[in-house]
Amino acid sequence: MNDDRPSRFDTLAIHAGQHPDPTTGDAIPAIHVTSTYAQDGIGGLRGGYEYSRGGNPTRTALEEQLAAIEGGAHGVSFASGLAAEDALLRAVLAPGDHVLVPNDVYGGTHRLVRTIHGRAGVEHTTVDTSDLDSVRAAIRPGSKMLWVETPSNPLMKISDIPALAGLAREHGLLLVVDNTFASPALQRPLDLGADVVVHSTTKYLGGHSDVVGGAVVVANGGDELAEQVRYVQFAAGAVSSPFDAFLTTRGIKTLAVRMQRHSESAQTLAERLADHPAVARVLYPGLPDHPGHKVAAHQMSRFGGMISLDLAGGERAARTFAESTRVFLLAESLGGVESLVNYPSEMTHASVRGTEAEVPPSIVRLSVGLEDIADLTEDVDQALAHTLR
Ligand SMILES: Cc1ncc(COP(=O)(O)O)c(C=O)c1O
């Protein structure tokens, strides 16, 4: 995007990285389905592209867009969210280094840190990142990275990004924020002091449940780190395909309007369920009695489309609810236009059963989609009624 073009979020999301084709004028950049590039003599690269694992124009367009919407200097795109996280961990941590991760982090992230990087000699401590004193107490010599997920998956805990950024600076830690749940349309961690943002772009950024992808976005001043992440992207090779990059770019263009509607519908549902006899607790940061509400109101422009319910009838009720919805599809993942219900302890978070990151069996997680809110409330009401029978 030209420097003199407007740079507000909704505009950037549509235009950043989208350069009309110089010969045809295509408003939408082509999907470059090539693995390799003709050279004008040995090493004579046109546009710097040599081989698609190292670079592809469709991926470049997405990476520019990712950096722009997060307010970062560098976007690096991957084949999945976990591939992005893995590349960042490899780029930063050496054997003997220590990373702090939330005690309710996404199960796959916990597994990645615990098993793959644990076997490579990286040490970790799980900690409640919504409690600053606990984080401070868990920092030790050798701590290099503080990982935060806010809102967290699936317990919807809120961590104070500016306060954690201060703590990270004080102790020389790299602050990484997984911004998958909020998306940059609602929360911009780099503006709040984080060093790096990671995403499962599979979720809200793609937005249509038709692509798996991930991203690392590095803040201004992080050129060396970005270089290291790019090196892992190239050398280990978990790149996004041109089709996947295109779909993600297309999703991002409507992110702002989607997040507005996701948030409005989730707020309506959460308020409605707060007093429901079948629900012990509604975990949604938009409710004034949520423990993280004030912090969320400070660092998020809206509260997002994810709600978790702790059901009064415990595990049996949670299972019944998850298997009784008609509009909410029982499926893993989140952030698409269609509403999904998930039973974390046996689905998305099965890999952390028996660990300190285990999710209580009474929890169900809702990804509130873009369907008519009346259909969504009726569906949740009838599924809750089943749990009371
Ligand atoms: C918060 C969060 N981070 C990371 C991931 C991993 O992303 P992916 O499934 O694209 O590898 C997920 C997946 O559910 C997630 O919910």
mmCIF file of C-alpha atoms in Angstrom, residues 16-18 29-35 37 49-67 75-79 214-215 229-230 232-235 237-249 252:
data_model
loop_
_atom_site.group_PDB
_atom_site.id
_atom_site.type_symbol
_atom_site.label_atom_id
_atom_site.label_comp_id
_atom_site.label_asym_id
_atom_site.label_seq_id
_atom_site.Cartn_x
_atom_site.Cartn_y
_atom_site.Cartn_z
ATOM 1 C CA ALA A 16 -2.289 -3.912 2.551
ATOM 2 C CA GLY A 17 -0.208 -6.197 0.348
ATOM 3 C CA GLN A 18 -2.753 -5.968 -2.466
ATOM 4 C CA PRO A 29 -3.432 -10.294 -7.075
ATOM 5 C CA ALA A 30 -3.072 -13.642 -8.857
ATOM 6 C CA ILE A 31 -2.665 -16.966 -7.058
ATOM 7 C CA HIS A 32 0.900 -17.860 -8.027
ATOM 8 C CA VAL A 33 0.718 -21.650 -8.276
ATOM 9 C CA THR A 34 4.347 -22.116 -9.177
ATOM 10 C CA SER A 35 7.007 -24.048 -7.325
ATOM 11 C CA TYR A 37 10.837 -19.227 -11.142
ATOM 12 C CA TYR A 49 11.816 -15.170 -6.211
ATOM 13 C CA GLU A 50 13.835 -18.358 -6.636
ATOM 14 C CA TYR A 51 11.820 -21.323 -5.270
ATOM 15 C CA SER A 52 8.404 -21.253 -3.562
ATOM 16 C CA ARG A 53 9.516 -22.645 -0.217
ATOM 17 C CA GLY A 54 11.703 -19.537 0.029
ATOM 18 C CA GLY A 55 9.145 -17.096 -1.317
ATOM 19 C CA ASN A 56 5.966 -16.821 -3.356
ATOM 20 C CA PRO A 57 4.185 -13.598 -4.371
ATOM 21 C CA THR A 58 0.795 -14.781 -3.026
ATOM 22 C CA ARG A 59 2.427 -15.509 0.325
ATOM 23 C CA THR A 60 4.235 -12.172 0.227
ATOM 24 C CA ALA A 61 0.882 -10.408 -0.233
ATOM 25 C CA LEU A 62 -0.507 -12.211 2.831
ATOM 26 C CA GLU A 63 2.617 -11.531 4.898
ATOM 27 C CA GLU A 64 2.439 -7.792 4.145
ATOM 28 C CA GLN A 65 -1.240 -7.807 5.087
ATOM 29 C CA LEU A 66 -0.546 -9.714 8.352
ATOM 30 C CA ALA A 67 2.191 -7.285 9.394
ATOM 31 C CA GLY A 75 4.623 -11.044 8.950
ATOM 32 C CA VAL A 76 5.697 -14.642 8.374
ATOM 33 C CA SER A 77 3.099 -17.134 7.195
ATOM 34 C CA PHE A 78 3.007 -20.875 7.908
ATOM 35 C CA ALA A 79 1.098 -24.042 7.056
ATOM 36 C CA GLY A 214 -0.591 -19.779 10.989
ATOM 37 C CA ALA A 215 1.415 -16.601 11.355
ATOM 38 C CA VAL A 229 11.884 -16.928 12.068
ATOM 39 C CA ARG A 230 12.155 -16.588 8.285
ATOM 40 C CA VAL A 232 13.211 -21.574 10.107
ATOM 41 C CA GLN A 233 10.320 -21.034 7.666
ATOM 42 C CA PHE A 234 12.714 -21.578 4.762
ATOM 43 C CA ALA A 235 14.973 -24.244 6.270
ATOM 44 C CA GLY A 237 9.722 -25.574 5.197
ATOM 45 C CA ALA A 238 6.271 -25.467 6.845
ATOM 46 C CA VAL A 239 5.096 -22.745 4.441
ATOM 47 C CA SER A 240 1.511 -21.910 3.475
ATOM 48 C CA SER A 241 0.536 -22.902 -0.054
ATOM 49 C CA PRO A 242 -0.448 -20.194 -2.576
ATOM 50 C CA PHE A 243 -4.121 -21.275 -2.398
ATOM 51 C CA ASP A 244 -4.095 -21.186 1.392
ATOM 52 C CA ALA A 245 -2.391 -17.787 1.383
ATOM 53 C CA PHE A 246 -5.025 -16.460 -1.030
ATOM 54 C CA LEU A 247 -7.946 -17.769 1.050
ATOM 55 C CA THR A 248 -6.467 -16.233 4.195
ATOM 56 C CA THR A 249 -5.939 -12.891 2.475
ATOM 57 C CA ILE A 252 -8.831 -10.898 6.359
#
